[in-house]
Amino acid sequence: MNHEAIAVDPKDILSPGTGSSRFVRACLRQPVDRTPVWFLRQAGRYMPEYMAVRKHHTLLEICRTPEIAAEVTITAAERLGVDAAIIFADLLLPFTPMGLDFEFVAGEGPVVHTPVRSFEHIQSLRTDRADELNYVAKSIEEVARHFAAPRPDGDVLGIIGFCGAPFTLASYMIEGGSSRNYIETKKLMYSDSAAWSLLMEKLVSVLIAFAKQQVEAGADVIQIFDSWAGALSVTDYRQYCLPWTKHLVEQVKATGVPVIYFGVDTASLLSTMRETTADVIGLDWRVPLEVGWKFVGDGCGVQGNLDPVSLFAPEDVLEQRVREVLQSAANKPGHIFNLGHGIVPGTPVNNVIRVVELVKEYGRHE
Ligand code: CP3
């Protein structure tokens, strides 16, 4: 959202339901009229509208064509009735301007043709072409224009820009794709600290520029995906991941927007992840929300954490699980309702919509 265009009166920010975005207020742990809700991968293969677009375009074509990416983003947010729209893009897009070719192979996921395994290769990666990612900023501008006006309930939809965290992106660069044990990544990390540091620095410099473009285009919040940080021990996370991720978070926050920092399988890492200074930490579903929030600490919000596969459960079980998450958060300022990870293909769309209705019903704050 363009803050100037909306002209929000600062006093309204503290009084719920009066015009600005409840999603942004929740990220800042300010009072809200009800818990905001959105979903990781809300525009994805489970949704027939997305598949209809996907029939005519590859994933990368959608990402790189602002009109299509914006349309996919808007359609998903409106169909579900959520409080925030995450821009349709992908974590790996910065690889291209860095000089690393990749593609998405059906049934296999991302494939990097020449995985990064040496200091020389890391030296050759470029950091001076982040501007080439400005198609994402253009998509955000279109989405921001579309959602500029308040909705019937007076709330303005939040717009989320995103990027990967350096560890998770490095893992794709080094493994050449998805991985189970991250052997090549950890080998490089343990054996060549100069190479590892250089790779982290290069990634962070591109990611800061990329996130800034998104904020300037109208993103209200930036989510940083460290999807695979849970593969690290606390010691390794602290040594090989935290310093660079903290720098990224600080630089993104300096643009004036809240940062959500998300990972999976992170129960043991949560208090250390908090040291990045992110405003909100994403919780997966393996940790009870109130336990995760204790680890994260009071000065920070949490996002989550319904099991995405509970969306396949019968309605009474699903309702119970949604209410459990809300009760766990106890209406404390700073909870954003979400899944613990992305919606999976095959998820019934109506169940996703049902969750939004349930949060709207049971997530009201007095
Ligand atoms: O609404 C949304 O969230 C969609 C926007 C989005 C995509 N990727 C589009 C996409 C977002 C936020 C991402 C982030 C992303 N990309 C992550 C972090 C999220 C997480 O799950 O933790 C990761 C790890 C990637 C890299 C990536 N992209 C992988 C590993 C895959 C293949 C996995 C699969 O599900 O097949 C992708 C492909 C991808 N990116 C899809 C979508 C909708 C599905 C494939 C398709 O449409 O062909």
Coordinates of C-alpha atoms and ligand atoms in Angstrom, one line a residue:
M1 CA 0.0 0.0 0.0
N2 CA 1.2 3.5 -0.7
H3 CA 1.1 5.1 2.8
E4 CA 0.9 8.7 1.3
A5 CA -1.9 7.9 -1.0
I6 CA -4.0 6.4 1.8
A7 CA -3.2 9.3 4.2
V8 CA -3.8 7.4 7.4
D9 CA -4.3 9.5 10.4
P10 CA -1.7 8.4 13.0
K11 CA -4.3 8.3 15.8
D12 CA -6.2 5.7 13.8
I13 CA -3.3 3.3 13.8
L14 CA -4.0 2.6 17.5
S15 CA -7.7 2.3 17.3
P16 CA -8.8 -0.9 15.6
G17 CA -11.0 -1.0 12.5
T18 CA -10.7 2.6 11.5
G19 CA -9.1 2.5 8.1
S20 CA -5.5 1.2 8.1
S21 CA -4.5 -2.4 7.9
R22 CA -5.1 -4.8 10.8
F23 CA -2.5 -7.0 9.3
V24 CA 0.2 -4.4 9.6
R25 CA -1.0 -3.4 13.0
A26 CA -0.7 -7.0 14.2
C27 CA 2.8 -7.2 12.8
L28 CA 3.7 -4.2 15.0
R29 CA 1.9 -5.8 18.1
Q30 CA -0.7 -3.0 18.1
P31 CA -4.3 -3.7 19.1
V32 CA -6.6 -5.0 16.4
D33 CA -10.4 -5.6 16.1
R34 CA -9.7 -9.3 15.2
T35 CA -6.8 -11.6 14.4
P36 CA -5.7 -11.1 10.7
V37 CA -5.4 -14.2 8.5
W38 CA -3.6 -15.1 5.3
F39 CA -2.0 -18.3 4.0
L40 CA 1.5 -19.3 2.9
R41 CA 1.1 -20.4 -0.8
Q42 CA -2.4 -19.0 -1.0
A43 CA -1.9 -18.6 -4.8
G44 CA -0.8 -22.1 -5.8
R45 CA -1.7 -25.4 -7.5
Y46 CA -4.6 -26.2 -5.2
M47 CA -6.5 -23.3 -6.7
P48 CA -8.3 -23.9 -10.1
E49 CA -8.0 -20.2 -11.0
Y50 CA -4.2 -20.5 -10.7
M51 CA -4.1 -23.7 -12.7
A52 CA -6.1 -22.1 -15.4
V53 CA -3.4 -19.4 -15.8
R54 CA -0.6 -22.0 -15.3
K55 CA -2.0 -23.9 -18.3
H56 CA -0.9 -21.1 -20.6
H57 CA 2.3 -20.0 -18.8
T58 CA 5.3 -21.4 -17.0
L59 CA 5.9 -20.5 -13.4
L60 CA 8.7 -18.2 -14.3
E61 CA 6.6 -16.5 -17.0
I62 CA 4.0 -15.8 -14.4
C63 CA 6.6 -14.4 -12.0
R64 CA 8.2 -12.2 -14.7
T65 CA 5.0 -10.8 -16.2
P66 CA 3.7 -8.1 -13.8
E67 CA 0.1 -8.1 -15.1
I68 CA -0.2 -11.9 -14.7
A69 CA 1.6 -12.1 -11.4
A70 CA -0.6 -9.3 -10.1
E71 CA -3.7 -11.0 -11.4
V72 CA -2.8 -14.3 -9.7
T73 CA -2.0 -12.5 -6.4
I74 CA -5.3 -10.5 -6.4
T75 CA -7.5 -13.5 -7.5
A76 CA -6.2 -15.7 -4.6
A77 CA -6.6 -12.9 -2.0
E78 CA -10.1 -12.1 -3.1
R79 CA -11.3 -15.6 -3.5
L80 CA -10.2 -16.5 0.0
G81 CA -11.2 -13.2 1.7
V82 CA -7.9 -13.0 3.6
D83 CA -6.4 -9.8 5.2
A84 CA -3.2 -9.8 3.2
A85 CA -1.9 -10.6 -0.3
I86 CA 1.5 -12.1 -0.8
I87 CA 3.0 -11.1 -4.1
F88 CA 3.2 -13.9 -6.6
A89 CA 7.0 -14.5 -7.2
D90 CA 9.5 -17.1 -6.2
L91 CA 12.4 -17.4 -3.8
L92 CA 14.9 -18.2 -6.5
L93 CA 14.4 -15.3 -8.8
P94 CA 17.5 -13.4 -7.6
F95 CA 19.7 -16.3 -9.0
T96 CA 19.3 -15.0 -12.5
P97 CA 20.8 -11.5 -12.1
M98 CA 23.5 -13.1 -9.9
G99 CA 24.5 -15.2 -13.0
L100 CA 23.2 -18.6 -11.9
D101 CA 20.8 -20.3 -14.3
F102 CA 18.0 -22.5 -13.0
E103 CA 14.7 -23.9 -14.1
F104 CA 11.6 -25.5 -12.6
V105 CA 11.3 -29.1 -13.8
A106 CA 7.9 -30.7 -13.5
G107 CA 7.7 -33.1 -10.7
E108 CA 11.2 -32.3 -9.5
G109 CA 11.1 -28.7 -8.4
P110 CA 14.0 -26.2 -9.0
V111 CA 17.1 -27.3 -10.7
V112 CA 20.4 -25.2 -10.8
H113 CA 22.4 -26.5 -13.7
T114 CA 25.8 -25.7 -12.4
P115 CA 25.6 -25.8 -8.6
V116 CA 27.9 -23.5 -6.7
R117 CA 30.7 -25.5 -5.1
S118 CA 33.9 -23.4 -5.1
F119 CA 35.3 -20.1 -4.0
E120 CA 36.0 -19.1 -7.7
H121 CA 32.4 -19.8 -8.6
I122 CA 31.2 -17.7 -5.7
Q123 CA 33.6 -14.9 -6.7
S124 CA 32.0 -14.9 -10.2
L125 CA 28.5 -14.3 -8.8
R126 CA 27.3 -10.8 -9.6
T127 CA 25.7 -8.4 -7.1
D128 CA 25.3 -5.4 -9.4
R129 CA 22.1 -6.4 -11.4
A130 CA 19.4 -6.5 -8.7
D131 CA 17.6 -3.9 -10.8
E132 CA 16.7 -6.6 -13.2
L133 CA 14.3 -8.0 -10.6
N134 CA 12.1 -4.9 -10.9
Y135 CA 9.3 -6.8 -12.5
V136 CA 8.4 -7.9 -9.0
A137 CA 8.2 -4.2 -7.9
K138 CA 5.9 -3.6 -10.9
S139 CA 3.6 -6.5 -9.9
I140 CA 3.5 -5.0 -6.4
E141 CA 2.6 -1.6 -7.8
E142 CA -0.4 -3.1 -9.6
V143 CA -1.6 -5.0 -6.6
A144 CA -1.2 -1.9 -4.4
R145 CA -3.3 0.1 -6.9
H146 CA -6.0 -2.6 -6.9
F147 CA -6.2 -2.8 -3.1
A148 CA -5.7 0.9 -2.3
A149 CA -9.3 1.5 -1.2
P150 CA -10.6 0.1 2.1
R151 CA -12.7 -3.0 2.0
P152 CA -16.4 -3.0 3.2
D153 CA -15.2 -3.6 6.8
G154 CA -13.1 -0.5 6.6
D155 CA -9.8 -2.4 6.6
V156 CA -7.1 -2.0 3.9
L157 CA -5.7 -5.3 2.7
G158 CA -2.0 -5.7 3.6
I159 CA 0.5 -6.3 0.8
I160 CA 3.4 -8.7 1.5
G161 CA 6.7 -8.6 -0.5
F162 CA 9.2 -11.4 0.2
C163 CA 12.6 -12.8 -0.4
G164 CA 14.6 -15.8 0.7
A165 CA 17.1 -15.7 3.6
P166 CA 20.7 -16.2 2.7
F167 CA 21.1 -19.8 4.2
T168 CA 18.0 -21.1 2.4
L169 CA 19.0 -19.6 -0.9
A170 CA 22.6 -20.8 -0.5
S171 CA 21.3 -24.3 0.0
Y172 CA 19.5 -24.2 -3.4
M173 CA 22.6 -22.7 -5.0
I174 CA 25.0 -25.3 -3.6
E175 CA 22.8 -28.4 -3.7
G176 CA 21.5 -27.6 -7.1
G177 CA 17.9 -28.1 -6.0
S178 CA 15.9 -29.3 -3.1
S179 CA 17.7 -31.5 -0.6
R180 CA 17.2 -33.9 2.3
N181 CA 20.4 -33.6 4.3
Y182 CA 22.1 -30.5 2.9
I183 CA 25.5 -32.4 2.7
E184 CA 27.1 -30.1 0.1
T185 CA 25.9 -27.0 1.8
K186 CA 27.2 -28.0 5.2
K187 CA 30.5 -29.3 3.6
L188 CA 31.2 -25.9 2.1
M189 CA 30.0 -24.1 5.3
Y190 CA 32.3 -26.1 7.6
S191 CA 35.3 -26.4 5.3
D192 CA 35.7 -23.0 3.6
S193 CA 34.7 -20.1 5.8
A194 CA 36.0 -17.5 3.3
A195 CA 33.8 -18.9 0.6
W196 CA 30.8 -19.2 2.9
S197 CA 31.1 -15.6 4.1
L198 CA 31.5 -14.3 0.6
L199 CA 28.4 -16.2 -0.6
M200 CA 26.4 -14.9 2.4
E201 CA 27.6 -11.3 1.8
K202 CA 26.7 -11.4 -1.9
L203 CA 23.3 -12.9 -1.3
V204 CA 22.5 -10.4 1.4
S205 CA 23.5 -7.4 -0.7
V206 CA 21.2 -8.5 -3.6
L207 CA 18.4 -9.3 -1.1
I208 CA 18.6 -5.9 0.5
A209 CA 18.3 -4.2 -2.8
F210 CA 15.5 -6.5 -3.9
A211 CA 13.5 -6.0 -0.7
K212 CA 14.0 -2.2 -1.0
Q213 CA 12.5 -2.2 -4.5
Q214 CA 9.5 -4.0 -3.2
V215 CA 8.9 -1.6 -0.3
E216 CA 9.3 1.4 -2.6
A217 CA 6.7 -0.2 -4.9
G218 CA 4.2 -0.5 -2.0
A219 CA 4.8 -3.6 0.0
D220 CA 3.6 -3.0 3.6
V221 CA 5.5 -5.9 5.1
I222 CA 8.5 -8.1 4.0
Q223 CA 8.5 -11.8 4.8
I224 CA 11.9 -13.4 4.8
F225 CA 11.7 -17.2 4.1
D226 CA 14.4 -19.2 5.8
S227 CA 12.4 -22.4 5.0
W228 CA 15.3 -24.8 5.6
A229 CA 17.1 -23.1 8.6
G230 CA 15.6 -25.9 10.7
A231 CA 18.3 -28.2 9.2
L232 CA 20.9 -26.4 11.3
S233 CA 21.8 -27.0 15.0
V234 CA 21.6 -24.0 17.2
T235 CA 25.4 -23.7 17.2
D236 CA 25.6 -23.8 13.4
Y237 CA 22.7 -21.4 13.0
R238 CA 24.4 -19.0 15.3
Q239 CA 27.7 -19.2 13.5
Y240 CA 26.8 -19.6 9.8
C241 CA 23.4 -18.0 9.5
L242 CA 22.5 -15.5 12.2
P243 CA 24.9 -12.6 11.5
W244 CA 24.0 -12.2 7.8
T245 CA 20.3 -12.8 8.4
K246 CA 20.3 -10.2 11.2
H247 CA 22.0 -7.7 8.9
L248 CA 19.3 -8.4 6.2
V249 CA 16.5 -8.0 8.7
E250 CA 17.9 -4.8 10.1
Q251 CA 18.4 -3.3 6.6
V252 CA 14.9 -4.2 5.5
K253 CA 13.4 -2.8 8.8
A254 CA 15.3 0.4 8.1
T255 CA 13.1 1.0 5.1
G256 CA 10.2 1.4 7.6
V257 CA 8.3 -1.8 7.2
P258 CA 7.8 -4.7 9.6
V259 CA 9.7 -8.0 8.9
I260 CA 8.2 -11.5 9.3
Y261 CA 11.0 -14.1 9.5
F262 CA 9.8 -17.7 8.7
G263 CA 11.3 -21.1 8.9
V264 CA 10.2 -24.8 9.3
D265 CA 11.1 -27.2 12.0
T266 CA 12.6 -24.4 14.0
A267 CA 11.3 -25.1 17.6
S268 CA 14.9 -25.4 18.9
L269 CA 16.0 -22.2 17.0
L270 CA 13.2 -19.8 17.9
S271 CA 14.9 -17.8 20.6
T272 CA 18.0 -17.5 18.4
M273 CA 15.9 -16.5 15.4
R274 CA 14.4 -13.7 17.5
E275 CA 17.9 -12.2 17.7
T276 CA 17.6 -11.2 14.0
T277 CA 15.3 -8.4 15.4
A278 CA 12.4 -9.5 13.1
D279 CA 9.1 -8.1 14.2
V280 CA 7.3 -11.4 13.8
I281 CA 8.5 -15.0 13.7
G282 CA 6.7 -17.6 11.7
L283 CA 5.9 -20.8 13.6
D284 CA 5.4 -24.2 12.1
W285 CA 2.7 -26.5 13.4
R286 CA 5.0 -28.9 15.3
V287 CA 5.3 -26.5 18.2
P288 CA 2.2 -25.4 20.2
L289 CA 1.7 -21.7 19.5
E290 CA 1.9 -20.6 23.1
V291 CA 5.1 -22.6 23.6
G292 CA 6.7 -21.1 20.4
W293 CA 5.6 -17.6 21.5
K294 CA 7.4 -18.2 24.9
F295 CA 10.6 -19.1 23.1
V296 CA 10.3 -16.1 20.8
G297 CA 9.6 -13.8 23.8
D298 CA 7.1 -11.1 24.5
G299 CA 8.7 -8.3 22.4
C300 CA 7.9 -10.1 19.2
G301 CA 4.8 -11.2 17.2
V302 CA 4.1 -14.7 15.9
Q303 CA 2.5 -16.0 12.7
G304 CA 1.0 -19.4 12.4
N305 CA 0.5 -22.2 12.9
L306 CA -2.2 -24.6 11.7
D307 CA -1.0 -27.8 10.1
P308 CA -1.6 -27.3 6.3
V309 CA -2.7 -30.9 6.1
S310 CA -5.5 -30.3 8.7
L311 CA -7.2 -28.6 5.7
F312 CA -8.0 -32.1 4.5
A313 CA -9.8 -33.0 7.8
P314 CA -13.6 -33.1 8.3
E315 CA -15.2 -29.8 9.2
D316 CA -15.5 -30.5 13.0
V317 CA -11.8 -31.4 13.4
L318 CA -10.7 -28.5 11.2
E319 CA -12.8 -26.1 13.4
Q320 CA -11.4 -27.5 16.5
R321 CA -7.8 -27.0 15.3
V322 CA -8.5 -23.4 14.2
R323 CA -10.0 -22.6 17.6
E324 CA -7.1 -24.2 19.3
V325 CA -4.6 -22.0 17.5
L326 CA -6.7 -18.9 18.3
Q327 CA -7.0 -19.9 22.0
S328 CA -3.3 -20.6 22.2
A329 CA -2.7 -17.0 21.0
A330 CA -5.3 -15.7 23.6
N331 CA -5.9 -12.5 21.6
K332 CA -2.5 -11.1 22.6
P333 CA -1.5 -8.3 20.3
G334 CA 0.9 -9.6 17.6
H335 CA -0.7 -12.8 16.4
I336 CA -1.2 -13.3 12.7
F337 CA -3.2 -16.5 11.8
N338 CA -1.6 -18.6 9.1
L339 CA -0.6 -22.2 8.4
G340 CA 2.7 -23.7 9.7
H341 CA 3.8 -24.1 6.1
G342 CA 2.4 -23.7 2.6
I343 CA -1.0 -25.0 1.3
V344 CA -0.3 -28.3 -0.5
P345 CA -1.7 -29.3 -3.9
G346 CA -5.0 -31.1 -3.6
T347 CA -6.2 -29.0 -0.6
P348 CA -10.0 -28.3 -1.0
V349 CA -10.4 -24.6 -1.6
N350 CA -13.6 -24.5 0.4
N351 CA -11.8 -25.7 3.5
V352 CA -9.3 -22.8 3.1
I353 CA -12.3 -20.4 2.8
R354 CA -13.9 -22.1 5.8
V355 CA -10.8 -21.3 7.9
V356 CA -11.0 -17.6 7.0
E357 CA -14.6 -17.6 8.1
L358 CA -13.7 -19.3 11.4
V359 CA -11.0 -16.8 12.1
K360 CA -13.4 -14.0 11.3
E361 CA -15.9 -15.5 13.7
Y362 CA -13.7 -16.7 16.6
G363 CA -10.8 -14.3 16.2
R364 CA -12.6 -11.2 17.3
H365 CA -11.0 -9.2 20.0
E366 CA -13.1 -7.4 22.7
Ligands
CP3_1 O1 0.9 -17.5 -2.8 C1 2.1 -17.8 -2.8 O2 2.7 -18.0 -1.7 C2 2.8 -18.0 -4.1 C3 4.1 -17.3 -4.2 C4 5.3 -18.1 -3.9 C5 5.8 -19.1 -4.8 N1 7.0 -19.5 -4.2 C6 5.3 -19.5 -6.1 C7 5.5 -21.0 -6.5 C8 6.1 -18.0 -2.8 C9 5.9 -17.2 -1.5 C10 7.2 -18.9 -3.0 C11 8.3 -19.1 -2.1 C12 9.2 -20.2 -2.2 N2 9.8 -20.7 -3.4 C13 9.8 -20.9 -1.2 C14 9.6 -20.6 0.3 C15 8.2 -21.1 0.8 C16 8.3 -22.4 1.5 O3 7.6 -23.3 1.0 O4 8.9 -22.5 2.5 C17 10.6 -21.9 -1.7 C18 11.4 -23.0 -0.9 C19 10.6 -21.8 -3.1 C20 11.4 -22.5 -4.1 C21 10.4 -23.4 -4.9 N3 9.5 -22.9 -5.8 C22 10.3 -24.8 -4.8 C23 11.1 -25.7 -3.9 C24 9.3 -25.1 -5.7 C25 8.8 -26.5 -6.1 C26 8.0 -27.1 -5.0 C27 6.6 -27.5 -5.5 O5 5.7 -27.3 -4.8 O6 6.6 -28.1 -6.6 C28 8.7 -23.9 -6.3 C29 7.6 -23.9 -7.2 C30 6.5 -22.9 -6.9 N4 6.7 -21.6 -6.6 C31 5.1 -23.1 -7.1 C32 4.5 -21.9 -6.8 C33 3.0 -21.6 -6.8 C34 4.5 -24.4 -7.5 C35 4.8 -24.9 -8.8 C36 4.1 -24.4 -10.0 O7 3.2 -23.6 -10.1 O8 4.5 -24.9 -11.1

